[in-house]
Amino acid sequence: MPAEVVAAVDVNTLANEVYKHNFPSTPLWAKTIEGITLKEFDRLSFDMILMSPPCQPFTRLQKLPKYILLENVKGFESSSARNELLQILETCGFKYQEFLLSPTCLGIPNSRLRYFLIAKLHAKPFSFQAPGQILTRFPDQDLKDLIKDKVADKLDEASSSLLSKEKNFSPSFGPDCSSKNLPKEAFLFKLETAEEMERKHSQDNDSSIQMLKDFLEEDNEEISQYFLPPKTLLRYAFLLDIVKPTCRRSTCFTKGYGHYVEGTGSVLQTAVDIQLDSVFKCIEKKPEEEKLMKLSTLKLRYFTPREIANLHGFPPEFGFPHKVTIKQRYRLLGNSLNVHVVAKLISFLLGSFGT
């Protein structure tokens, strides 16, 4: 759908440099939204605002926007800021609907559960509007999709919370993505339960979700720099969420990816013929040198920034200025969101899928 971006607003200097690199002709304001005067707002004469909180300033405008799309992390739905927002929207005459959505609901092999709200300044409510409810799927998806997405996102939430805590464990191997059932003799990763491994198998065998290989870089001469160093392998082997190119899942990539290990995102096993159980079984009893040798056979690496951008739905022409480091790219991508999810929400907001 044709649209013109009349202004982009952000206080993050690095994010602004990347935005300017990709959209050189779009006006870019390096300030907080609260710092924009009412005259500046009104001069833009915009119809839609896409934003993350704070969100109060638009209520002081002489002319309210026709459409609003707001995004935030999961948990915002239970905050006082969200309650205040809903009161303001109702006072201003907006019809709105809240969502908790992940890219998995669009067949993308990455769990990234986020809060979204769409609102329109219109007397007629959305045809799919569910007052007092937060939808966990798109309005055009059926109950089967809803159940599948809840399973995928429960897995991501469980993995993130478990990987951020230290508990007693029995080390082990992770699932082979081609398996259909959890083997009875399966060892479990540190901090991982049989239920979570079962969920991983379920998602890996869901043909409605693409395989990770569809999002990987084919030619990258600098790929060697993304392989996990020996110290990381030895210290964090049992905390890694290991996936193969044929897997149909990956955990949420955070801004600490590539720098921190626990709960920051999946790592890729590039030696696809090696079975994880052959590497992890009884590995904790082996000498450090032999342990490292076995772990190295997996050829584990981080997903590249370009690959994470692919999972986020960024177009092929999107790029970073050369001076932006890999660590900085991971940080920016970790604070980003999925383009396809937002695009579909905008379609519903504008009535392309019915009002």
CSV table of C-alpha atoms in Angstrom, one decimal:
chain,number,residue,atom,x,y,z
A,1,MET,CA,0.0,0.0,0.0
A,2,PRO,CA,1.4,3.4,-0.9
A,3,ALA,CA,2.5,5.7,2.0
A,4,GLU,CA,4.8,8.5,2.7
A,5,VAL,CA,6.8,8.7,5.9
A,6,VAL,CA,6.8,12.3,6.9
A,7,ALA,CA,9.2,12.0,9.8
A,8,ALA,CA,11.1,9.4,11.9
A,9,VAL,CA,11.9,10.2,15.5
A,10,ASP,CA,14.5,8.6,17.8
A,11,VAL,CA,17.1,9.6,20.3
A,12,ASN,CA,19.4,6.7,19.7
A,13,THR,CA,22.3,8.2,17.7
A,14,LEU,CA,23.4,4.8,16.2
A,15,ALA,CA,19.9,3.8,15.3
A,16,ASN,CA,19.5,7.1,13.5
A,17,GLU,CA,22.7,6.6,11.5
A,18,VAL,CA,21.4,3.2,10.3
A,19,TYR,CA,18.0,4.7,9.5
A,20,LYS,CA,19.6,7.6,7.5
A,21,HIS,CA,21.8,5.1,5.7
A,22,ASN,CA,18.7,3.2,4.5
A,23,PHE,CA,16.3,6.1,4.1
A,24,PRO,CA,18.4,9.2,3.3
A,25,SER,CA,15.4,11.2,2.0
A,26,THR,CA,13.2,10.8,5.1
A,27,PRO,CA,13.2,13.7,7.6
A,28,LEU,CA,14.8,12.3,10.8
A,29,TRP,CA,14.4,14.0,14.2
A,30,ALA,CA,17.0,13.2,16.9
A,31,LYS,CA,14.8,14.0,19.9
A,32,THR,CA,12.3,12.4,22.2
A,33,ILE,CA,8.7,12.5,21.2
A,34,GLU,CA,7.9,14.6,24.2
A,35,GLY,CA,10.4,17.2,22.9
A,36,ILE,CA,8.5,17.8,19.8
A,37,THR,CA,6.3,20.9,20.0
A,38,LEU,CA,2.6,20.9,19.1
A,39,LYS,CA,3.4,23.3,16.1
A,40,GLU,CA,6.0,20.8,14.8
A,41,PHE,CA,3.5,17.9,15.1
A,42,ASP,CA,0.7,19.8,13.4
A,43,ARG,CA,3.0,20.9,10.6
A,44,LEU,CA,3.6,17.3,9.7
A,45,SER,CA,-0.1,16.7,9.0
A,46,PHE,CA,0.2,12.9,9.4
A,47,ASP,CA,-2.6,10.3,9.3
A,48,MET,CA,-0.9,7.5,11.1
A,49,ILE,CA,1.6,7.2,13.9
A,50,LEU,CA,3.7,4.1,14.6
A,51,MET,CA,5.3,4.1,18.0
A,52,SER,CA,6.4,2.6,21.3
A,53,PRO,CA,5.5,4.4,24.5
A,54,PRO,CA,5.6,7.1,25.8
A,55,CYS,CA,2.4,7.8,23.9
A,56,GLN,CA,0.7,10.7,25.7
A,57,PRO,CA,1.9,13.6,23.5
A,58,PHE,CA,-0.5,12.9,20.6
A,59,THR,CA,-3.5,13.6,22.9
A,60,ARG,CA,-2.5,17.3,22.9
A,61,LEU,CA,-2.6,17.6,19.2
A,62,GLN,CA,-5.1,20.0,17.6
A,63,LYS,CA,-5.7,17.3,15.0
A,64,LEU,CA,-5.6,13.7,16.1
A,65,PRO,CA,-4.1,11.0,13.8
A,66,LYS,CA,-6.6,8.7,12.1
A,67,TYR,CA,-4.6,5.6,12.9
A,68,ILE,CA,-2.2,4.4,15.7
A,69,LEU,CA,-0.1,1.3,15.9
A,70,LEU,CA,1.8,0.8,19.1
A,71,GLU,CA,4.4,-1.9,20.0
A,72,ASN,CA,6.0,-2.9,23.3
A,73,VAL,CA,7.5,-5.9,25.0
A,74,LYS,CA,5.3,-8.6,26.5
A,75,GLY,CA,4.4,-7.5,30.0
A,76,PHE,CA,3.3,-4.0,28.9
A,77,GLU,CA,-0.3,-5.4,28.8
A,78,SER,CA,-0.3,-5.6,32.6
A,79,SER,CA,1.4,-2.2,33.2
A,80,SER,CA,-0.2,1.1,34.5
A,81,ALA,CA,1.1,2.8,31.4
A,82,ARG,CA,-1.1,0.6,29.3
A,83,ASN,CA,-4.1,1.2,31.4
A,84,GLU,CA,-3.5,5.0,31.1
A,85,LEU,CA,-3.2,4.6,27.4
A,86,LEU,CA,-6.5,2.8,27.0
A,87,GLN,CA,-8.3,5.5,29.0
A,88,ILE,CA,-6.8,8.2,26.8
A,89,LEU,CA,-7.8,6.3,23.6
A,90,GLU,CA,-11.4,5.9,24.8
A,91,THR,CA,-11.6,9.6,25.9
A,92,CYS,CA,-10.3,10.7,22.4
A,93,GLY,CA,-12.9,8.5,20.6
A,94,PHE,CA,-10.5,5.7,19.3
A,95,LYS,CA,-11.6,2.2,18.6
A,96,TYR,CA,-8.8,-0.2,19.4
A,97,GLN,CA,-7.7,-3.8,19.7
A,98,GLU,CA,-4.8,-5.3,21.5
A,99,PHE,CA,-2.6,-8.3,20.5
A,100,LEU,CA,0.2,-10.5,21.7
A,101,LEU,CA,1.9,-11.8,18.6
A,102,SER,CA,5.0,-13.7,17.5
A,103,PRO,CA,6.5,-14.2,13.9
A,104,THR,CA,5.7,-17.9,14.3
A,105,CYS,CA,2.1,-17.2,13.5
A,106,LEU,CA,3.2,-16.1,10.0
A,107,GLY,CA,5.3,-19.2,9.5
A,108,ILE,CA,8.6,-17.5,10.4
A,109,PRO,CA,10.9,-19.8,12.5
A,110,ASN,CA,11.6,-17.2,15.2
A,111,SER,CA,9.8,-16.6,18.5
A,112,ARG,CA,9.5,-13.0,19.3
A,113,LEU,CA,6.4,-12.4,21.4
A,114,ARG,CA,5.4,-8.7,21.5
A,115,TYR,CA,2.5,-6.5,22.6
A,116,PHE,CA,0.7,-4.6,19.8
A,117,LEU,CA,-2.2,-2.2,19.7
A,118,ILE,CA,-4.0,-0.8,16.7
A,119,ALA,CA,-6.4,2.1,17.0
A,120,LYS,CA,-8.5,4.1,14.6
A,121,LEU,CA,-10.4,7.4,15.1
A,122,HIS,CA,-13.7,6.0,13.8
A,123,ALA,CA,-17.2,5.5,15.1
A,124,LYS,CA,-17.4,2.0,13.7
A,125,PRO,CA,-15.4,-0.7,15.6
A,126,PHE,CA,-13.2,-3.3,14.0
A,127,SER,CA,-15.2,-6.3,12.8
A,128,PHE,CA,-12.9,-8.5,14.8
A,129,GLN,CA,-12.8,-6.3,17.9
A,130,ALA,CA,-12.9,-8.2,21.1
A,131,PRO,CA,-13.5,-5.7,24.0
A,132,GLY,CA,-11.4,-6.5,27.1
A,133,GLN,CA,-9.5,-9.2,25.3
A,134,ILE,CA,-5.9,-9.4,24.0
A,135,LEU,CA,-5.9,-11.5,20.8
A,136,THR,CA,-3.0,-14.0,20.4
A,137,ARG,CA,-3.4,-14.5,16.7
A,138,PHE,CA,-4.4,-12.5,13.6
A,139,PRO,CA,-8.1,-12.2,13.0
A,140,ASP,CA,-7.9,-14.3,9.8
A,141,GLN,CA,-6.3,-17.3,11.6
A,142,ASP,CA,-8.3,-20.2,12.9
A,143,LEU,CA,-8.2,-22.0,16.2
A,144,LYS,CA,-5.7,-24.5,15.0
A,145,ASP,CA,-3.2,-21.7,14.4
A,146,LEU,CA,-3.9,-20.2,17.8
A,147,ILE,CA,-3.1,-23.4,19.6
A,148,LYS,CA,0.1,-23.9,17.6
A,149,ASP,CA,1.3,-20.3,18.3
A,150,LYS,CA,0.6,-20.7,22.0
A,151,VAL,CA,2.8,-23.8,22.1
A,152,ALA,CA,5.6,-22.0,20.2
A,153,ASP,CA,5.6,-19.0,22.4
A,154,LYS,CA,5.3,-21.0,25.6
A,155,LEU,CA,8.5,-22.7,24.5
A,156,ASP,CA,10.2,-19.4,23.9
A,157,GLU,CA,9.1,-18.0,27.3
A,158,ALA,CA,10.2,-21.1,29.1
A,159,SER,CA,13.6,-21.2,27.3
A,160,SER,CA,14.3,-17.6,28.1
A,161,SER,CA,13.4,-17.8,31.8
A,162,LEU,CA,15.2,-21.1,32.3
A,163,LEU,CA,18.3,-20.1,30.6
A,164,SER,CA,18.6,-17.0,32.8
A,165,LYS,CA,18.6,-19.1,36.0
A,166,GLU,CA,21.0,-21.5,37.6
A,167,LYS,CA,19.4,-24.8,38.7
A,168,ASN,CA,20.4,-28.4,39.4
A,169,PHE,CA,20.8,-30.3,36.2
A,170,SER,CA,21.6,-33.5,34.3
A,171,PRO,CA,23.6,-32.5,31.2
A,172,SER,CA,22.6,-34.1,27.9
A,173,PHE,CA,21.9,-33.6,24.2
A,174,GLY,CA,19.3,-31.5,22.3
A,175,PRO,CA,16.8,-32.7,19.8
A,176,ASP,CA,17.5,-33.8,16.2
A,177,CYS,CA,15.2,-31.7,14.2
A,178,SER,CA,14.2,-34.6,12.0
A,179,SER,CA,12.9,-36.7,14.9
A,180,LYS,CA,9.2,-37.0,15.3
A,181,ASN,CA,9.1,-38.2,18.9
A,182,LEU,CA,11.2,-37.6,21.9
A,183,PRO,CA,13.4,-40.7,22.4
A,184,LYS,CA,12.9,-42.5,25.7
A,185,GLU,CA,16.7,-42.5,26.3
A,186,ALA,CA,17.1,-38.8,25.6
A,187,PHE,CA,19.3,-36.8,27.9
A,188,LEU,CA,18.2,-33.3,28.7
A,189,PHE,CA,20.1,-30.1,28.4
A,190,LYS,CA,21.0,-28.3,31.6
A,191,LEU,CA,17.8,-26.4,32.8
A,192,GLU,CA,15.6,-28.1,30.2
A,193,THR,CA,12.6,-30.2,30.9
A,194,ALA,CA,11.2,-33.1,28.9
A,195,GLU,CA,8.1,-31.0,28.2
A,196,GLU,CA,10.2,-28.2,26.6
A,197,MET,CA,12.0,-30.7,24.5
A,198,GLU,CA,8.7,-32.2,23.4
A,199,ARG,CA,7.6,-28.7,22.3
A,200,LYS,CA,10.7,-28.2,20.3
A,201,HIS,CA,10.1,-31.5,18.4
A,202,SER,CA,6.6,-30.4,17.8
A,203,GLN,CA,7.6,-27.1,16.3
A,204,ASP,CA,10.4,-28.6,14.2
A,205,ASN,CA,7.8,-30.9,12.6
A,206,ASP,CA,5.3,-28.2,11.9
A,207,SER,CA,5.4,-27.9,8.1
A,208,SER,CA,3.5,-24.6,8.2
A,209,ILE,CA,6.7,-22.9,9.5
A,210,GLN,CA,9.7,-22.4,7.2
A,211,MET,CA,13.0,-23.9,7.9
A,212,LEU,CA,15.9,-21.7,9.1
A,213,LYS,CA,17.9,-22.5,6.0
A,214,ASP,CA,15.6,-20.2,4.0
A,215,PHE,CA,17.0,-17.3,6.1
A,216,LEU,CA,20.7,-18.1,6.1
A,217,GLU,CA,23.4,-16.4,4.2
A,218,GLU,CA,24.8,-18.5,1.4
A,219,ASP,CA,28.0,-16.5,0.8
A,220,ASN,CA,29.8,-14.7,3.6
A,221,GLU,CA,33.5,-14.6,3.4
A,222,GLU,CA,33.7,-13.5,7.0
A,223,ILE,CA,31.6,-16.3,8.5
A,224,SER,CA,34.5,-17.7,10.5
A,225,GLN,CA,34.3,-14.8,13.0
A,226,TYR,CA,30.8,-16.0,14.1
A,227,PHE,CA,31.9,-19.4,15.3
A,228,LEU,CA,31.8,-19.8,19.1
A,229,PRO,CA,35.2,-19.5,20.8
A,230,PRO,CA,36.6,-22.4,22.9
A,231,LYS,CA,36.0,-20.6,26.2
A,232,THR,CA,32.3,-20.1,25.4
A,233,LEU,CA,31.9,-23.7,24.3
A,234,LEU,CA,33.4,-25.0,27.5
A,235,ARG,CA,31.5,-22.7,29.8
A,236,TYR,CA,28.1,-22.5,28.2
A,237,ALA,CA,27.7,-25.7,26.2
A,238,PHE,CA,24.7,-26.8,28.3
A,239,LEU,CA,23.0,-23.5,28.2
A,240,LEU,CA,22.9,-23.1,24.4
A,241,ASP,CA,19.7,-23.4,22.4
A,242,ILE,CA,21.2,-25.3,19.4
A,243,VAL,CA,19.4,-25.5,16.1
A,244,LYS,CA,20.2,-26.9,12.7
A,245,PRO,CA,19.4,-25.3,9.3
A,246,THR,CA,16.5,-27.7,8.9
A,247,CYS,CA,14.9,-26.7,12.2
A,248,ARG,CA,11.7,-24.6,12.2
A,249,ARG,CA,12.4,-22.6,15.3
A,250,SER,CA,14.7,-20.2,17.0
A,251,THR,CA,14.5,-18.3,20.3
A,252,CYS,CA,14.2,-14.6,20.6
A,253,PHE,CA,17.4,-12.7,19.7
A,254,THR,CA,18.1,-10.0,22.3
A,255,LYS,CA,20.4,-7.0,22.2
A,256,GLY,CA,23.0,-9.0,24.1
A,257,TYR,CA,23.3,-11.7,21.4
A,258,GLY,CA,26.9,-12.4,20.4
A,259,HIS,CA,28.2,-10.9,23.7
A,260,TYR,CA,26.2,-12.8,26.3
A,261,VAL,CA,25.1,-16.4,25.9
A,262,GLU,CA,22.4,-17.3,28.3
A,263,GLY,CA,18.9,-16.6,27.0
A,264,THR,CA,20.0,-14.2,24.2
A,265,GLY,CA,19.1,-16.4,21.2
A,266,SER,CA,19.8,-19.7,19.4
A,267,VAL,CA,23.1,-20.8,17.9
A,268,LEU,CA,23.4,-22.7,14.6
A,269,GLN,CA,24.9,-26.2,14.3
A,270,THR,CA,26.6,-26.1,10.9
A,271,ALA,CA,28.0,-29.7,11.1
A,272,VAL,CA,24.5,-31.1,10.3
A,273,ASP,CA,25.5,-34.8,10.2
A,274,ILE,CA,26.7,-34.8,13.8
A,275,GLN,CA,24.2,-36.1,16.3
A,276,LEU,CA,24.0,-34.0,19.5
A,277,ASP,CA,23.7,-37.1,21.7
A,278,SER,CA,27.0,-38.4,20.5
A,279,VAL,CA,28.6,-35.2,21.6
A,280,PHE,CA,26.9,-34.5,24.9
A,281,LYS,CA,26.4,-37.9,26.4
A,282,CYS,CA,28.7,-38.2,29.4
A,283,ILE,CA,30.7,-35.2,28.3
A,284,GLU,CA,30.8,-33.7,31.7
A,285,LYS,CA,33.0,-36.6,32.9
A,286,LYS,CA,35.6,-36.0,30.2
A,287,PRO,CA,38.8,-34.0,30.5
A,288,GLU,CA,38.6,-30.4,29.3
A,289,GLU,CA,40.7,-31.0,26.2
A,290,GLU,CA,38.5,-33.9,25.0
A,291,LYS,CA,35.4,-32.1,25.9
A,292,LEU,CA,36.4,-29.1,23.7
A,293,MET,CA,37.3,-31.5,20.9
A,294,LYS,CA,33.9,-33.1,20.9
A,295,LEU,CA,32.0,-29.8,21.2
A,296,SER,CA,34.1,-28.4,18.3
A,297,THR,CA,32.8,-31.1,16.0
A,298,LEU,CA,29.4,-29.4,16.0
A,299,LYS,CA,30.8,-26.3,14.4
A,300,LEU,CA,28.5,-24.0,16.3
A,301,ARG,CA,28.2,-20.4,15.3
A,302,TYR,CA,26.1,-17.3,16.0
A,303,PHE,CA,23.5,-16.2,13.5
A,304,THR,CA,24.9,-13.3,11.5
A,305,PRO,CA,23.3,-9.8,11.8
A,306,ARG,CA,22.1,-10.2,8.2
A,307,GLU,CA,20.4,-13.6,9.1
A,308,ILE,CA,18.6,-12.1,12.1
A,309,ALA,CA,17.5,-9.2,9.8
A,310,ASN,CA,16.2,-11.8,7.4
A,311,LEU,CA,14.2,-13.4,10.2
A,312,HIS,CA,12.9,-10.0,11.1
A,313,GLY,CA,11.6,-9.5,7.6
A,314,PHE,CA,14.1,-6.7,6.6
A,315,PRO,CA,14.4,-6.4,2.8
A,316,PRO,CA,17.6,-7.6,1.0
A,317,GLU,CA,18.6,-4.0,0.3
A,318,PHE,CA,18.7,-3.1,4.0
A,319,GLY,CA,22.2,-2.5,5.3
A,320,PHE,CA,24.4,-1.1,8.0
A,321,PRO,CA,27.0,1.7,7.6
A,322,HIS,CA,30.5,0.1,7.6
A,323,LYS,CA,31.5,1.8,10.8
A,324,VAL,CA,28.7,0.0,12.8
A,325,THR,CA,30.3,-2.9,14.6
A,326,ILE,CA,28.9,-6.4,14.8
A,327,LYS,CA,28.1,-5.9,18.5
A,328,GLN,CA,26.3,-2.7,17.7
A,329,ARG,CA,24.3,-4.4,14.9
A,330,TYR,CA,23.2,-7.2,17.3
A,331,ARG,CA,22.1,-4.5,19.8
A,332,LEU,CA,20.0,-2.7,17.3
A,333,LEU,CA,18.4,-5.9,15.9
A,334,GLY,CA,17.7,-7.0,19.4
A,335,ASN,CA,15.7,-3.9,20.0
A,336,SER,CA,13.9,-4.3,16.6
A,337,LEU,CA,10.6,-6.0,15.6
A,338,ASN,CA,9.3,-8.2,12.8
A,339,VAL,CA,8.4,-6.2,9.7
A,340,HIS,CA,5.9,-8.8,8.4
A,341,VAL,CA,3.9,-8.8,11.7
A,342,VAL,CA,3.7,-5.0,11.6
A,343,ALA,CA,2.8,-4.9,7.9
A,344,LYS,CA,-0.1,-7.3,8.5
A,345,LEU,CA,-1.3,-5.3,11.5
A,346,ILE,CA,-1.3,-2.2,9.3
A,347,SER,CA,-3.4,-4.0,6.7
A,348,PHE,CA,-6.0,-4.8,9.4
A,349,LEU,CA,-5.8,-1.3,10.8
A,350,LEU,CA,-6.5,0.2,7.3
A,351,GLY,CA,-9.2,-2.3,6.5
A,352,SER,CA,-7.4,-4.3,3.9
A,353,PHE,CA,-8.6,-7.5,5.6
A,354,GLY,CA,-12.0,-6.1,6.5
A,355,THR,CA,-13.2,-3.5,9.0
